[in-house]
Coordinates of C-alpha atoms in Angstrom, one line a residue:
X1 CA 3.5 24.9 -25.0
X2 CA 0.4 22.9 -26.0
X3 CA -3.4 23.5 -26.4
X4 CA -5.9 22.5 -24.1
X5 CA -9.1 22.1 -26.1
X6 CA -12.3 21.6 -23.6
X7 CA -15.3 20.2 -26.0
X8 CA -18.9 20.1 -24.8
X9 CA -21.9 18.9 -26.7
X10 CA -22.2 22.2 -28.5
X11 CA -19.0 24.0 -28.1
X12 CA -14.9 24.1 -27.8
X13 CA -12.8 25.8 -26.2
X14 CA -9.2 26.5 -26.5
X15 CA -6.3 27.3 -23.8
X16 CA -2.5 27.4 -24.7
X17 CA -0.8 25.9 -21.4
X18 CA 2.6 27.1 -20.6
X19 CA 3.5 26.2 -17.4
X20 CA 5.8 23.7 -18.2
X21 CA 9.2 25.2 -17.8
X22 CA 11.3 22.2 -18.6
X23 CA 11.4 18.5 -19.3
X24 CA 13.5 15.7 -18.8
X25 CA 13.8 12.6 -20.6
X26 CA 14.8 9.6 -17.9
X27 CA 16.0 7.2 -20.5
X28 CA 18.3 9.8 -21.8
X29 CA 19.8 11.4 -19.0
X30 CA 18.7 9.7 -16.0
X31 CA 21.7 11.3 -14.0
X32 CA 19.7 14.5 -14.7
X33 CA 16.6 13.2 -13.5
X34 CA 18.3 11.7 -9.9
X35 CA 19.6 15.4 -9.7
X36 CA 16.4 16.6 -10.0
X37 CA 14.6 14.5 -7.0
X38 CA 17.4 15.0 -5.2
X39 CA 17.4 18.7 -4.9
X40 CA 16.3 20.1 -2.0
X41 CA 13.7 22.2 -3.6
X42 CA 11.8 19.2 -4.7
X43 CA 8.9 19.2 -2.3
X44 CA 6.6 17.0 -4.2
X45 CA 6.9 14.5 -6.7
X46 CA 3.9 13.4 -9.1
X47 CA 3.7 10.4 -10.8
X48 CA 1.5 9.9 -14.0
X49 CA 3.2 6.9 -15.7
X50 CA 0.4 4.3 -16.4
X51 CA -0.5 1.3 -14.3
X52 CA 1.7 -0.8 -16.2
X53 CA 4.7 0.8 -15.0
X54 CA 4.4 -0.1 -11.4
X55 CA 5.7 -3.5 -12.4
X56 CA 2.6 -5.4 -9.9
X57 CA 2.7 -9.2 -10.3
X58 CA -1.0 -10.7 -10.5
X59 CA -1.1 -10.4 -6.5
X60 CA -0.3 -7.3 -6.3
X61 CA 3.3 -7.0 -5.4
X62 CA 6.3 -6.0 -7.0
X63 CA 7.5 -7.9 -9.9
X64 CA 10.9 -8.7 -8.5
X65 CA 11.7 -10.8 -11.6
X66 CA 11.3 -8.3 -14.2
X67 CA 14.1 -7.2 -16.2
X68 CA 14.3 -3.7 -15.3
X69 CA 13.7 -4.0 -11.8
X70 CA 16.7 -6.6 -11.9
X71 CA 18.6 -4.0 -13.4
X72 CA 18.1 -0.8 -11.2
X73 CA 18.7 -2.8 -7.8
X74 CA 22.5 -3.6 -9.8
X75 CA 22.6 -0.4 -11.1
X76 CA 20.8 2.2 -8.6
X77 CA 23.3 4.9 -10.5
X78 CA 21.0 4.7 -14.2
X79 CA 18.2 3.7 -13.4
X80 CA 15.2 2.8 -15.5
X81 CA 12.1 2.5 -13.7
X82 CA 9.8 4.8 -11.0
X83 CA 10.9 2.3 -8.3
X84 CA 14.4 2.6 -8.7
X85 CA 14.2 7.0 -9.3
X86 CA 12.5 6.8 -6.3
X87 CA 14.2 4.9 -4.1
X88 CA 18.1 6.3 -5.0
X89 CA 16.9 9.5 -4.7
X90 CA 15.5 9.2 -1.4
X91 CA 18.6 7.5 -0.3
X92 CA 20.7 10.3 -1.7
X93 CA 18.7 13.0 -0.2
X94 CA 19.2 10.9 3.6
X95 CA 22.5 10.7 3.4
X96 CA 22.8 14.6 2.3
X97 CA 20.2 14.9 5.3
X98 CA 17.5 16.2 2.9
X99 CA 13.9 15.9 4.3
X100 CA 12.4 13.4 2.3
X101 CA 10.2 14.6 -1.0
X102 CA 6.3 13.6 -0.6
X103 CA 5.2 11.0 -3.8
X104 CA 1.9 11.3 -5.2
X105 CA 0.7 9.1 -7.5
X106 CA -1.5 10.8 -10.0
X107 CA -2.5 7.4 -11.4
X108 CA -5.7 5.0 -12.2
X109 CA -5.1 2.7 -9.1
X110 CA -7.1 2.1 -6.0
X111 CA -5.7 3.6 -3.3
X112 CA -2.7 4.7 -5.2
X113 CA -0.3 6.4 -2.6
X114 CA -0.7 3.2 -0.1
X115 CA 0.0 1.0 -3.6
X116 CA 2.8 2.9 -4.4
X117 CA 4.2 3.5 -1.0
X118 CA 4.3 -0.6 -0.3
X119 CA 5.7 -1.6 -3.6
X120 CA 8.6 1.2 -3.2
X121 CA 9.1 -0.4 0.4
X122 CA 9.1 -3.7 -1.2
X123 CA 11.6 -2.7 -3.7
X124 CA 14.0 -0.5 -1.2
X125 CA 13.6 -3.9 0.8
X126 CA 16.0 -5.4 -2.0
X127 CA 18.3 -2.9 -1.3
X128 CA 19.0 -2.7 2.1
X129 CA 16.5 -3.1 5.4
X130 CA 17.5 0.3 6.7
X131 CA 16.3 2.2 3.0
X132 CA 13.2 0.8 3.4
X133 CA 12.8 1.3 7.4
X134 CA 13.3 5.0 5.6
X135 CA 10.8 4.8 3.5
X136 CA 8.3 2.9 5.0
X137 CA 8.6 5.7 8.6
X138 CA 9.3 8.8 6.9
X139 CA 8.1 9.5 3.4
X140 CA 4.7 10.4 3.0
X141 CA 2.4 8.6 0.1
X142 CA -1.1 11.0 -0.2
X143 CA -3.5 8.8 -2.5
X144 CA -5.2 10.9 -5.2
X145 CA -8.2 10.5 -7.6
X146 CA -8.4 12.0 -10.7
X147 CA -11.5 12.0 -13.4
X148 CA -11.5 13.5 -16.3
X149 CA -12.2 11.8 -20.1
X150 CA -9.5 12.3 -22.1
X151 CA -9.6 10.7 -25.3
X152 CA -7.4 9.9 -28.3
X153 CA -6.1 12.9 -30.0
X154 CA -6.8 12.2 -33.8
X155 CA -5.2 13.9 -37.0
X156 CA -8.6 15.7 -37.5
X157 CA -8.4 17.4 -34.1
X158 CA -4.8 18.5 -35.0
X159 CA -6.0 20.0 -38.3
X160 CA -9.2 21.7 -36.7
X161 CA -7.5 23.4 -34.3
X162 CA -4.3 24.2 -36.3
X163 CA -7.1 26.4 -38.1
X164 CA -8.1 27.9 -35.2
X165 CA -5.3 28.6 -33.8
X166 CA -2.9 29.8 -36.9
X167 CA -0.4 27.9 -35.6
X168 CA 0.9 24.0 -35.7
X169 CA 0.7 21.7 -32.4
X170 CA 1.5 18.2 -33.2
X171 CA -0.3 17.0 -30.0
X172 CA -3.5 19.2 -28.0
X173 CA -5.0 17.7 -25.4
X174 CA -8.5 16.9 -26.4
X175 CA -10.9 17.0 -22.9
X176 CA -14.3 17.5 -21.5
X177 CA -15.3 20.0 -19.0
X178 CA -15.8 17.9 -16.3
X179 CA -12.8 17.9 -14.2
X180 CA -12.6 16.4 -10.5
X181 CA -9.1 16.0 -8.6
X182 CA -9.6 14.6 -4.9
X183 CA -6.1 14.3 -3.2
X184 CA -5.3 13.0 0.5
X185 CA -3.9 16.1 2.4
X186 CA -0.6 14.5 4.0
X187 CA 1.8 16.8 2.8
X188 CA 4.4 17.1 5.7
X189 CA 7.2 19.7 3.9
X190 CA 4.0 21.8 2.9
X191 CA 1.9 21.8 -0.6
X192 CA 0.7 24.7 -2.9
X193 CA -2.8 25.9 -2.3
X194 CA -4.7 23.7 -4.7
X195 CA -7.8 23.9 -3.8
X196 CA -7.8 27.4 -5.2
X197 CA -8.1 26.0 -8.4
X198 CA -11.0 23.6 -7.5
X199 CA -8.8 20.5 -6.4
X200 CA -10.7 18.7 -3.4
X201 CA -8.3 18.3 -0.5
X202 CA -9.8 15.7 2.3
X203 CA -8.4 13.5 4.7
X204 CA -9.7 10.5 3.2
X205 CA -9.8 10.0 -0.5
X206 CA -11.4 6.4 -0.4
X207 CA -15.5 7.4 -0.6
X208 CA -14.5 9.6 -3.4
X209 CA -12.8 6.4 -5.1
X210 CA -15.9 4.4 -4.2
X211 CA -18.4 6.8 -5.6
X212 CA -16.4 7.0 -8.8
X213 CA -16.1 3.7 -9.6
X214 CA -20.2 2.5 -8.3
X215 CA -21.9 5.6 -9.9
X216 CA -19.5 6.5 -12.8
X217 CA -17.8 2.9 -13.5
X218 CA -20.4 1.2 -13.0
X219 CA -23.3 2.7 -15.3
X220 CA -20.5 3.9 -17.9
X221 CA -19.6 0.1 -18.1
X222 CA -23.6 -0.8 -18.2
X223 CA -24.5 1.5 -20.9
X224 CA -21.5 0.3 -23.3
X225 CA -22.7 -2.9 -22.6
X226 CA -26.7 -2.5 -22.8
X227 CA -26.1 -0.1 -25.8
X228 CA -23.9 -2.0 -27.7
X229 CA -27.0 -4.8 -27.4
X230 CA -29.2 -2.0 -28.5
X231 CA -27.6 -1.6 -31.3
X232 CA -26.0 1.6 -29.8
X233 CA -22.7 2.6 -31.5
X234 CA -21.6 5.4 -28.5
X235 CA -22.2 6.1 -25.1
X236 CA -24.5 9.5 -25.7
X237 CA -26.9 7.5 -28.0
X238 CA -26.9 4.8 -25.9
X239 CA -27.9 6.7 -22.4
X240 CA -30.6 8.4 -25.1
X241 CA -32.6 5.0 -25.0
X242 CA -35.4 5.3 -22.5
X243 CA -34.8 1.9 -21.4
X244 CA -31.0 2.2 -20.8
X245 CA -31.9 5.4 -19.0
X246 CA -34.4 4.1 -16.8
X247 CA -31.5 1.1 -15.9
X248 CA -28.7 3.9 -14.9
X249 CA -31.0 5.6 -12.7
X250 CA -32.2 2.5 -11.2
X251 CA -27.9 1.4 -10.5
X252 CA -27.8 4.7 -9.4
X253 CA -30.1 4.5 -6.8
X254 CA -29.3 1.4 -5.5
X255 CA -25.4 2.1 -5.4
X256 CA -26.0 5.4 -3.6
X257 CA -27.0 4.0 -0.1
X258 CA -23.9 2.0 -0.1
X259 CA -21.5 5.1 0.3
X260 CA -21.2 6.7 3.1
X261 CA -23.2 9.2 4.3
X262 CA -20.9 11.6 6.6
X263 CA -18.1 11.7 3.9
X264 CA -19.2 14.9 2.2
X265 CA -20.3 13.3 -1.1
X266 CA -22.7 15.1 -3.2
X267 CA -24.3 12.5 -5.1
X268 CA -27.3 14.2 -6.4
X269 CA -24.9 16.8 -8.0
X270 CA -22.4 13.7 -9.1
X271 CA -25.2 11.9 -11.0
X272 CA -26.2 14.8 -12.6
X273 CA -23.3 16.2 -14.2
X274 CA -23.0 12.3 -15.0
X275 CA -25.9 12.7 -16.9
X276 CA -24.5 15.5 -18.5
X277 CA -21.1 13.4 -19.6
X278 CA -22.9 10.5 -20.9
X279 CA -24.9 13.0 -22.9
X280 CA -21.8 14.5 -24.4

């Protein structure tokens, strides 16, 4: 269990989350993990692991020389990164002839599933062309986009909502209300009706990447910077100063024409509830 705690300007909200059934712990029992992908009732795998973890070398390709991708291409029994889970449990699940599990990265990357599906190919390369051929033809690699501030959970929070609560959770989840998950629908052993809990499905998840980072990125970055000039010491007093204000909307309108216009993008509702973020 854990607490969900959705803050607004004005008000917070609570939600104890219990979905999560149970958890393994790679390092510790990665023989438990490989089990796990290589079930046949694994459908889908998700990956939230940070963008450090994908072990990318300044061009963007795998980083053949680091330690623990040397070690999971001489060990593909224990190993220790995403790459090599991945990759040994797809090749255990082919040989068992097990449809291959879909992989969708959850993370902060452009085009993440594309990212993720060439440095796995790269890394199943290493071990064998034929892994890799397996890969690269038959495992599927949605992209996703996720937004949603989530920011540090401090000791205060803890105590604030302990007293709420009446009960002791050593880490909630501190949120706002915005929430937006856009995922590529290229699911081909089937996926659980998410969009009935307001995830955007679409066949293309690029424009949605785009108008994230020109209209969110880009005047989030512009205030911190124009405020912190100002004088400013946060993002809501910043986007409070008439000046930075009139700058945002001016980005905004010059970013908007650049997306395109027959992707389904809302942008007069995006900037808005923008507007309502910064103001948070």
């Amino acid at each position: 269990l854990y607490t969900l705690a959705v803050r607004s300007s004005d008000s917070e909200s609570l939600r104890v989350v219990g979905s999560i059934l149970s958890m393994l712990v790679a390092p510790e029992d990665p023989g438990a993990v490989l089990a796990a992908l290589t079930d046949p009732r694994t459908s889908i795998v998700t990956l939230t692991i940070t963008e450090k973890a994908y072990l990318r070398v300044a061009g963007g390709g795998l980083d053949t020389a680091h330690p623990d991708i040397a070690h999971d291409l001489a060990n593909p029994q224990m190993p220790r990164t995403a790459h090599g889970f991945l990759a040994e449990s797809l090749a255990r699940r082919r040989a068992a002839g097990i449809q291959p599990f879909t992989v969708l990265c959850c993370d902060n990357l452009p085009a993440n599933g594309a990212t993720l599906h060439r440095l796995l190919v790269e890394f199943a390369a290493l071990r064998g062309t034929d892994l890799a051929r397996h890969i690269a033809d038959e495992v599927a690699f949605p992209s996703s986009m996720v937004d949603r501030i989530v920011p540090a959970t401090t000791d205060a929070d803890r105590a604030r909502i302990a007293g709420q609560l009446g009960v002791e959770d050593a880490w909630p989840v501190m949120t706002e209300p915005f929430c937006q998950w856009v995922i590529e629908d290229d699911f081909p052993a089937g996926r659980p009706a998410w969009e009935r809990f307001g995830v955007t499905v679409v066949g293309d998840v690029g424009p949605f990447e785009d108008m994230k980072l020109r209209l969110l990125n880009g005047s989030h970055s512009a205030i911190a910077y124009l405020g912190l000039l100002c004088g400013h010491e946060t993002v809501d007093r910043a986007f409070t100063d008439p000046a930075i204000r009139q700058f945002v909307d001016g980005l905004w309108a010059e970013a908007i024409p650049t997306l395109p216009p027959d992707a389904g993008l809302d942008t007069t509702d995006y900037t808005a509830q923008l507007a309502e973020r910064y103001s948070n």
